[in-house]
Amino acid sequence: MIHRILVTGGAGFLGSHLCERLVEEGHDVICLDNFFTSQKSNVVHLLNRPNFELIRHDITLPIFLEVDQIYNLACPAAPGHYQFNPIKTMKTSVMGVINMLGIAKRCGARFLQASTSEVYGDPDVHPQPESYRGSVNPIGPRACYDEGKRAAESICMDYRRSNNVDARIVRIFNTYGPRMHPYDGRVVSNFIRQALRNEPITIFGDGEQTRSFCYRDDLVEAIVRMMNNSEGFAGPVNIGNQGEFTIRQLAEMVMEKVGGESKLVQKPLPTDDPTRRRPDIRLAKEKLDWEPTTPLSEGLQKTIDWFRSIDIDDYQPPTPNYS
Ligand code: NAD
Ligand code: UDP
C-alpha cells in the first residue's frame, strides 16, 4: 500500500537513507529539514523524483501537512552538534515532537519517534534492556539531548493514552555509515577523517569505554519494520548491534583499514561520557523479527570508501541557529 509519509530530519544522515528507501518503495515522501546539521547534497539526487518533496522548515514551529505516517528524526544527534545550542536541542525534542504529534492527531497518522540509547545515560545495567530506566545526569552538558529525548518519549506515550495517536518509539544505539557528517565529532567520523589525513587519532579518556556500532542499512530496516508492524507494537524497542567494542579497538580497526601513519593521542574524557553501552535486542528480535546483519568490519569498510569518495571540506560545521 502506498502511503503519504513525512520524514522530519529527512536530509540528515539516517533521514536521507530512510527517504531514499521510501521513495524507492513508491510512497509519497515529504522530507522536512532545517539543514542545521545536514546539507541538501544528501537528498539532491531525490529532487527529480515525482514522489519526493523537500521542505525547509523548523519543527519547533507548527506546520500543516496531510500524511499517513510520520518518522520524527529531526534533532541534532552528535554531542558536538547537540551541545552547540543546547536550548534549541531541547526545544527541537519537546516542542518539535508536540508539533509533529499534532499532525498525527489531526490526520490519524501513525507516528514513529527516533529516541536514543542516551535515555539510559551512563548505565548501571549491562547490556541495556528496554525495562531499564536509566541513569541520566539531568543537569549536565548531555542533558539537553538525553532529557529532551526522554521527555519526547513521555509525550508520545501521553498522546497514545490521551489522544489515541498510534505513536511508537525506537531507541537507536550508535549508528554509522556513509553520509555521516565528517565534522560531527562522533567517534567513527572523527577516526576515519583523522586516519585519512594522517592526523593523530583522538582517544578520549583511556579508550576502554565501549560502544556498539550499528550499520545504517540495518537501522533503516528496523525502523521501517517498526512503523509497519501490524500488531500495534509501540515499543520502546532497542535498535542496535550487539557487538561491543572499546574505543581503542575501534581506533585500531580504522587505522588497519585506512593505513597511513596516524598515531593515537589521548584527550580528556568529556563530562558524563557513558562507560559502557550495548543493546539488549531480544525484544526487537521477537516483535520485529529483526537483527543486524552487517558486522562492524564490513560497515566500516563501506564508510571509509564513502569518506574517500567525497570532499570532506564540502561539509561545514553547524552555523548558528536561533532558539
Ligand atoms: P543528523 O544530524 O544527520 O540528522 C538530524 C537531522 O535533523 C538533520 O538533517 C538536521 O538538520 C535536522 N534538524 C535538526 N533540528 C531540526 C529542527 N529543529 N527542525 C527541522 N530539522 C531539524 O543525525 P542522525 O544521526 O541522522 O540522527 C537522526 C535521528 O536519529 C535523531 O533524532 C537522533 O537523535 C536519532 N539517533 C541517532 C543515532 C545515531 O547514532 N546516528 C543514535 C540515536 C538516535
Ligand atoms: N570519542 C573518542 N574520540 C573522538 C570522539 C569520540 O574517543 O574523537 C569517544 C567518546 O568519548 C565516547 C565514544 O567515543 O566515549 C563515542 O562517542 P560519540 O560522540 O561517537 O557517541 P556517544 O558518546 O554519543 O555514544
Short mmCIF file of C-alpha atoms and ligand atoms in Angstrom, two decimals:
data_model
loop_
_atom_site.label_atom_id
_atom_site.label_comp_id
_atom_site.label_asym_id
_atom_site.label_seq_id
_atom_site.Cartn_x
_atom_site.Cartn_y
_atom_site.Cartn_z
CA MET A 1 0.00 0.00 0.00
CA ILE A 2 1.27 3.46 -0.94
CA HIS A 3 1.41 5.98 1.92
CA ARG A 4 1.96 9.72 2.23
CA ILE A 5 4.93 9.86 4.57
CA LEU A 6 6.58 12.75 6.40
CA VAL A 7 10.23 12.30 7.40
CA THR A 8 11.45 15.07 9.71
CA GLY A 9 15.22 15.43 9.73
CA GLY A 10 14.95 13.80 6.32
CA ALA A 11 18.06 15.47 4.91
CA GLY A 12 20.24 14.11 7.72
CA PHE A 13 22.42 11.03 7.84
CA LEU A 14 19.72 8.50 8.75
CA GLY A 15 16.79 10.51 7.40
CA SER A 16 18.21 10.72 3.87
CA HIS A 17 18.64 6.94 3.70
CA LEU A 18 15.14 6.45 5.00
CA CYS A 19 13.74 8.87 2.39
CA GLU A 20 15.64 7.03 -0.34
CA ARG A 21 14.18 3.70 0.75
CA LEU A 22 10.61 5.05 0.99
CA VAL A 23 10.83 6.80 -2.41
CA GLU A 24 12.09 3.53 -3.96
CA GLU A 25 9.09 1.74 -2.47
CA GLY A 26 6.82 4.20 -4.29
CA HIS A 27 5.49 6.17 -1.32
CA ASP A 28 4.80 9.90 -1.48
CA VAL A 29 7.57 11.28 0.69
CA ILE A 30 7.79 14.72 2.26
CA CYS A 31 11.26 15.43 3.63
CA LEU A 32 11.27 18.26 6.15
CA ASP A 33 14.51 19.71 7.46
CA ASN A 34 16.03 23.00 8.65
CA PHE A 35 19.51 21.87 7.48
CA PHE A 36 21.02 22.59 10.88
CA THR A 37 23.36 19.59 10.76
CA SER A 38 22.89 18.45 7.17
CA GLN A 39 23.07 19.67 3.62
CA LYS A 40 20.94 19.40 0.53
CA SER A 41 23.55 17.22 -1.14
CA ASN A 42 22.22 14.30 0.94
CA VAL A 43 18.89 14.40 -0.89
CA VAL A 44 19.66 16.28 -4.11
CA HIS A 45 19.50 13.01 -6.08
CA LEU A 46 15.87 12.59 -4.99
CA LEU A 47 14.69 16.06 -6.07
CA ASN A 48 13.68 14.97 -9.57
CA ARG A 49 11.54 12.11 -8.31
CA PRO A 50 7.82 12.90 -8.60
CA ASN A 51 7.08 11.21 -5.28
CA PHE A 52 9.64 13.26 -3.31
CA GLU A 53 9.18 16.77 -1.89
CA LEU A 54 11.64 18.81 0.18
CA ILE A 55 10.53 21.47 2.66
CA ARG A 56 12.85 23.73 4.65
CA HIS A 57 11.15 24.05 8.00
CA ASP A 58 11.99 24.01 11.68
CA ILE A 59 9.86 21.55 13.66
CA THR A 60 9.82 23.82 16.70
CA LEU A 61 7.22 25.74 14.66
CA PRO A 62 3.83 24.30 13.68
CA ILE A 63 3.19 23.22 10.10
CA PHE A 64 0.06 21.84 8.47
CA LEU A 65 0.50 18.79 6.28
CA GLU A 66 -1.66 15.81 5.40
CA VAL A 67 0.11 12.47 5.77
CA ASP A 68 -0.49 8.84 6.88
CA GLN A 69 2.85 8.20 8.57
CA ILE A 70 5.42 10.39 10.33
CA TYR A 71 9.01 9.43 11.11
CA ASN A 72 10.25 12.05 13.58
CA LEU A 73 14.03 12.10 13.18
CA ALA A 74 14.71 15.84 13.36
CA CYS A 75 17.23 16.52 16.13
CA PRO A 76 20.96 17.09 16.22
CA ALA A 77 22.45 13.74 17.28
CA ALA A 78 26.21 14.11 17.74
CA PRO A 79 27.41 15.54 21.09
CA GLY A 80 29.19 18.45 19.38
CA HIS A 81 26.04 19.25 17.40
CA TYR A 82 23.50 18.97 20.19
CA GLN A 83 25.68 20.96 22.61
CA PHE A 84 26.19 23.74 20.01
CA ASN A 85 22.85 25.28 21.03
CA PRO A 86 21.53 23.15 23.89
CA ILE A 87 18.34 25.16 24.39
CA LYS A 88 17.46 24.70 20.76
CA THR A 89 18.15 20.97 21.10
CA MET A 90 15.67 20.69 23.96
CA LYS A 91 13.12 22.76 22.04
CA THR A 92 13.54 20.53 19.00
CA SER A 93 12.83 17.41 21.06
CA VAL A 94 9.97 18.81 23.11
CA MET A 95 8.24 21.48 21.00
CA GLY A 96 9.11 19.55 17.85
CA VAL A 97 7.53 16.32 18.98
CA ILE A 98 4.39 18.16 20.13
CA ASN A 99 4.04 19.86 16.74
CA MET A 100 4.56 16.61 14.84
CA LEU A 101 2.22 14.64 17.12
CA GLY A 102 -0.33 17.39 16.46
CA ILE A 103 -0.21 16.48 12.76
CA ALA A 104 -0.53 12.79 13.66
CA LYS A 105 -3.56 13.52 15.83
CA ARG A 106 -5.29 15.70 13.24
CA CYS A 107 -4.65 13.28 10.36
CA GLY A 108 -4.86 9.98 12.23
CA ALA A 109 -1.29 9.29 11.09
CA ARG A 110 0.95 6.64 12.58
CA PHE A 111 3.97 8.18 14.33
CA LEU A 112 7.46 6.88 14.96
CA GLN A 113 9.79 8.70 17.35
CA ALA A 114 13.56 8.32 16.96
CA SER A 115 14.68 8.03 20.55
CA THR A 116 18.12 7.00 21.70
CA SER A 117 20.25 4.76 23.90
CA GLU A 118 21.13 8.02 25.69
CA VAL A 119 17.89 7.64 27.63
CA TYR A 120 19.89 5.05 29.62
CA GLY A 121 22.61 7.64 30.39
CA ASP A 122 25.72 6.07 31.94
CA PRO A 123 24.05 2.72 32.58
CA ASP A 124 24.30 0.61 35.76
CA VAL A 125 22.73 -2.34 33.91
CA HIS A 126 24.60 -4.06 31.09
CA PRO A 127 23.55 -4.80 28.39
CA GLN A 128 20.63 -2.39 28.47
CA PRO A 129 17.09 -3.82 28.16
CA GLU A 130 14.12 -1.54 27.48
CA SER A 131 12.90 -2.08 31.05
CA TYR A 132 16.00 -0.32 32.46
CA ARG A 133 15.02 3.22 33.43
CA GLY A 134 18.44 4.73 33.02
CA SER A 135 20.96 6.81 34.87
CA VAL A 136 20.97 10.26 33.29
CA ASN A 137 22.51 13.37 34.82
CA PRO A 138 19.65 15.86 34.38
CA ILE A 139 21.85 18.95 34.78
CA GLY A 140 24.97 18.02 32.81
CA PRO A 141 26.04 19.06 29.30
CA ARG A 142 24.46 15.97 27.69
CA ALA A 143 21.10 16.56 29.38
CA CYS A 144 19.72 18.79 26.60
CA TYR A 145 19.77 15.71 24.37
CA ASP A 146 19.18 12.86 26.85
CA GLU A 147 16.42 14.56 28.81
CA GLY A 148 14.93 16.06 25.66
CA LYS A 149 14.59 12.57 24.20
CA ARG A 150 13.23 11.21 27.49
CA ALA A 151 10.62 13.99 27.54
CA ALA A 152 9.75 13.24 23.91
CA GLU A 153 9.13 9.59 24.85
CA SER A 154 6.80 10.69 27.68
CA ILE A 155 4.90 13.00 25.33
CA CYS A 156 4.49 10.19 22.76
CA MET A 157 3.04 7.88 25.40
CA ASP A 158 0.67 10.61 26.64
CA TYR A 159 -0.59 11.21 23.09
CA ARG A 160 -1.22 7.45 22.87
CA ARG A 161 -3.11 7.33 26.15
CA SER A 162 -4.96 10.64 25.91
CA ASN A 163 -5.41 11.22 22.20
CA ASN A 164 -5.36 7.76 20.67
CA VAL A 165 -2.35 8.55 18.49
CA ASP A 166 -0.56 5.41 17.26
CA ALA A 167 2.83 6.64 18.46
CA ARG A 168 5.77 4.21 18.50
CA ILE A 169 9.28 4.57 19.89
CA VAL A 170 12.64 3.17 18.77
CA ARG A 171 15.74 3.63 20.93
CA ILE A 172 18.61 3.88 18.49
CA PHE A 173 22.14 2.89 19.57
CA ASN A 174 25.26 4.36 17.91
CA THR A 175 24.73 4.11 14.16
CA TYR A 176 27.29 4.87 11.48
CA GLY A 177 27.71 4.71 7.71
CA PRO A 178 28.03 6.76 4.53
CA ARG A 179 26.67 10.34 4.83
CA MET A 180 27.68 10.77 8.44
CA HIS A 181 28.73 14.39 8.77
CA PRO A 182 32.54 14.25 8.57
CA TYR A 183 32.85 17.02 11.18
CA ASP A 184 30.09 15.89 13.55
CA GLY A 185 32.68 14.96 16.17
CA ARG A 186 31.33 11.42 16.58
CA VAL A 187 33.89 8.75 17.08
CA VAL A 188 33.52 6.90 13.76
CA SER A 189 33.64 10.06 11.63
CA ASN A 190 36.48 11.56 13.67
CA PHE A 191 38.65 8.44 13.47
CA ILE A 192 38.11 7.91 9.73
CA ARG A 193 38.72 11.58 8.90
CA GLN A 194 41.83 11.68 11.07
CA ALA A 195 43.22 8.44 9.64
CA LEU A 196 42.64 9.54 6.04
CA ARG A 197 44.56 12.76 6.72
CA ASN A 198 47.37 11.12 8.69
CA GLU A 199 46.35 13.23 11.68
CA PRO A 200 46.50 11.98 15.29
CA ILE A 201 43.57 9.75 16.27
CA THR A 202 41.97 11.35 19.33
CA ILE A 203 41.08 8.84 22.06
CA PHE A 204 39.02 10.46 24.79
CA GLY A 205 39.93 9.12 28.23
CA ASP A 206 41.72 5.77 28.36
CA GLY A 207 39.80 4.38 25.38
CA GLU A 208 38.45 1.48 27.44
CA GLN A 209 34.86 2.80 27.31
CA THR A 210 32.68 0.72 24.99
CA ARG A 211 30.06 1.30 22.31
CA SER A 212 28.09 -0.98 19.97
CA PHE A 213 28.00 0.21 16.39
CA CYS A 214 25.08 -0.45 14.07
CA TYR A 215 25.35 -0.02 10.29
CA ARG A 216 22.82 2.41 8.83
CA ASP A 217 21.12 -0.14 6.49
CA ASP A 218 20.32 -2.40 9.44
CA LEU A 219 18.92 0.57 11.31
CA VAL A 220 16.70 1.75 8.45
CA GLU A 221 15.32 -1.77 8.01
CA ALA A 222 14.41 -1.91 11.71
CA ILE A 223 12.61 1.42 11.83
CA VAL A 224 10.60 0.63 8.69
CA ARG A 225 9.58 -2.68 10.30
CA MET A 226 8.62 -0.86 13.47
CA MET A 227 6.44 1.64 11.60
CA ASN A 228 4.69 -1.10 9.65
CA ASN A 229 4.27 -3.64 12.44
CA SER A 230 0.65 -4.67 12.10
CA GLU A 231 0.25 -5.88 15.66
CA GLY A 232 0.32 -2.37 17.06
CA PHE A 233 3.61 -2.89 18.90
CA ALA A 234 4.52 0.56 20.27
CA GLY A 235 7.86 -0.12 21.94
CA PRO A 236 10.05 1.40 23.15
CA VAL A 237 12.34 -1.03 21.40
CA ASN A 238 16.13 -1.03 21.26
CA ILE A 239 17.70 -0.98 17.80
CA GLY A 240 21.41 -1.59 17.66
CA ASN A 241 24.19 -4.07 17.06
CA GLN A 242 25.22 -6.30 19.93
CA GLY A 243 28.92 -6.33 19.07
CA GLU A 244 30.64 -4.33 21.79
CA PHE A 245 34.00 -2.66 21.16
CA THR A 246 36.29 -0.45 23.18
CA ILE A 247 37.06 2.88 21.58
CA ARG A 248 40.71 1.82 21.39
CA GLN A 249 39.71 -1.31 19.43
CA LEU A 250 37.70 0.86 17.05
CA ALA A 251 40.73 3.14 16.52
CA GLU A 252 42.90 0.13 15.73
CA MET A 253 40.37 -1.25 13.24
CA VAL A 254 40.12 2.10 11.44
CA MET A 255 43.91 2.50 11.31
CA GLU A 256 44.34 -1.02 9.96
CA LYS A 257 41.77 -0.43 7.21
CA VAL A 258 42.91 3.06 6.20
CA GLY A 259 46.65 2.50 6.51
CA GLY A 260 48.67 5.70 6.83
CA GLU A 261 50.77 6.98 9.68
CA SER A 262 48.34 8.26 12.30
CA LYS A 263 49.30 7.86 15.96
CA LEU A 264 46.93 7.55 18.89
CA VAL A 265 46.74 10.57 21.19
CA GLN A 266 44.81 10.79 24.43
CA LYS A 267 42.41 13.69 25.17
CA PRO A 268 40.31 14.32 28.27
CA LEU A 269 37.13 12.28 28.62
CA PRO A 270 34.07 14.54 28.14
CA THR A 271 31.79 15.06 31.18
CA ASP A 272 29.21 12.29 31.70
CA ASP A 273 30.61 10.17 28.84
CA PRO A 274 28.97 6.74 29.32
CA THR A 275 31.46 3.99 30.22
CA ARG A 276 29.67 1.02 28.64
CA ARG A 277 26.90 0.59 26.13
CA ARG A 278 25.40 -2.46 24.44
CA PRO A 279 21.78 -3.05 23.46
CA ASP A 280 19.73 -5.99 24.60
CA ILE A 281 17.82 -6.60 21.34
CA ARG A 282 15.70 -9.58 22.33
CA LEU A 283 12.53 -7.51 22.04
CA ALA A 284 13.36 -6.37 18.50
CA LYS A 285 14.06 -9.98 17.50
CA GLU A 286 10.78 -11.16 18.96
CA LYS A 287 8.47 -8.36 17.83
CA LEU A 288 10.07 -7.24 14.58
CA ASP A 289 11.88 -10.42 13.57
CA TRP A 290 14.89 -8.15 13.15
CA GLU A 291 18.55 -8.36 13.93
CA PRO A 292 21.52 -6.58 12.38
CA THR A 293 23.40 -8.39 9.62
CA THR A 294 26.37 -6.08 8.96
CA PRO A 295 29.49 -6.73 11.04
CA LEU A 296 31.50 -3.68 12.11
CA SER A 297 34.43 -4.60 9.88
CA GLU A 298 32.24 -4.64 6.74
CA GLY A 299 30.29 -1.48 7.64
CA LEU A 300 33.49 0.40 8.46
CA GLN A 301 34.96 -0.51 5.08
CA LYS A 302 31.87 0.87 3.28
CA THR A 303 32.02 4.02 5.39
CA ILE A 304 35.73 4.53 4.71
CA ASP A 305 35.11 4.04 0.97
CA TRP A 306 32.44 6.76 1.11
CA PHE A 307 34.74 9.15 3.01
CA ARG A 308 37.36 8.60 0.30
CA SER A 309 34.78 9.45 -2.39
CA ILE A 310 33.76 12.88 -1.02
CA ASP A 311 35.46 16.20 -0.49
CA ILE A 312 35.33 16.34 3.29
CA ASP A 313 35.53 20.13 3.24
CA ASP A 314 32.23 20.41 1.37
CA TYR A 315 30.69 19.62 4.76
CA GLN A 316 30.59 22.59 7.07
CA PRO A 317 30.15 22.62 10.84
CA PRO A 318 26.69 23.80 12.01
CA THR A 319 26.06 27.50 11.64
CA PRO A 320 24.26 29.46 14.35
CA ASN A 321 20.56 28.83 14.58
CA TYR A 322 18.44 30.71 17.00
CA SER A 323 16.36 29.45 19.88
P1 NAD B 1 21.68 14.10 11.72
O1 NAD B 1 22.18 15.27 12.49
O2 NAD B 1 22.41 13.71 10.48
O3 NAD B 1 20.15 14.29 11.33
C1 NAD B 1 19.27 15.11 12.04
C2 NAD B 1 18.55 15.99 11.03
O4 NAD B 1 17.58 16.79 11.74
C3 NAD B 1 19.47 16.95 10.31
O5 NAD B 1 19.21 16.91 8.93
C4 NAD B 1 19.12 18.32 10.90
O6 NAD B 1 19.35 19.39 10.01
C5 NAD B 1 17.66 18.13 11.24
N1 NAD B 1 17.16 19.01 12.30
C6 NAD B 1 17.74 19.30 13.50
N2 NAD B 1 16.96 20.14 14.21
C7 NAD B 1 15.87 20.40 13.44
C8 NAD B 1 14.71 21.20 13.62
N3 NAD B 1 14.52 21.92 14.73
N4 NAD B 1 13.79 21.22 12.62
C9 NAD B 1 13.97 20.52 11.48
N5 NAD B 1 15.06 19.74 11.25
C10 NAD B 1 15.99 19.68 12.23
O7 NAD B 1 21.63 12.87 12.74
P2 NAD B 1 21.22 11.35 12.54
O8 NAD B 1 22.33 10.53 13.05
O9 NAD B 1 20.72 11.12 11.16
O10 NAD B 1 20.03 11.22 13.58
C11 NAD B 1 18.66 11.14 13.18
C12 NAD B 1 17.80 10.86 14.40
O11 NAD B 1 18.16 9.62 14.99
C13 NAD B 1 17.93 11.92 15.51
O12 NAD B 1 16.67 12.16 16.09
C14 NAD B 1 18.85 11.26 16.51
O13 NAD B 1 18.62 11.73 17.81
C15 NAD B 1 18.46 9.80 16.36
N6 NAD B 1 19.56 8.92 16.79
C16 NAD B 1 20.66 8.75 16.00
C17 NAD B 1 21.71 7.96 16.45
C18 NAD B 1 22.96 7.72 15.63
O14 NAD B 1 23.88 7.09 16.13
N7 NAD B 1 23.04 8.18 14.40
C19 NAD B 1 21.63 7.35 17.71
C20 NAD B 1 20.49 7.57 18.48
C21 NAD B 1 19.45 8.34 18.00
N1 UDP B 2 35.37 9.53 21.33
C1 UDP B 2 36.75 9.46 21.24
N2 UDP B 2 37.38 10.24 20.31
C2 UDP B 2 36.72 11.06 19.45
C3 UDP B 2 35.30 11.12 19.53
C4 UDP B 2 34.66 10.35 20.49
O1 UDP B 2 37.41 8.74 21.98
O2 UDP B 2 37.37 11.72 18.64
C5 UDP B 2 34.69 8.68 22.31
C6 UDP B 2 33.68 9.40 23.19
O3 UDP B 2 34.33 9.97 24.34
C7 UDP B 2 32.75 8.27 23.56
C8 UDP B 2 32.76 7.39 22.31
O4 UDP B 2 33.94 7.72 21.61
O5 UDP B 2 33.25 7.54 24.65
C9 UDP B 2 31.55 7.58 21.41
O6 UDP B 2 31.43 8.94 21.17
P1 UDP B 2 30.36 9.55 20.16
O7 UDP B 2 30.43 11.02 20.28
O8 UDP B 2 30.53 8.95 18.80
O9 UDP B 2 28.94 8.98 20.68
P2 UDP B 2 28.23 8.90 22.11
O10 UDP B 2 29.17 9.30 23.19
O11 UDP B 2 27.09 9.83 21.98
O12 UDP B 2 27.87 7.48 22.22
#
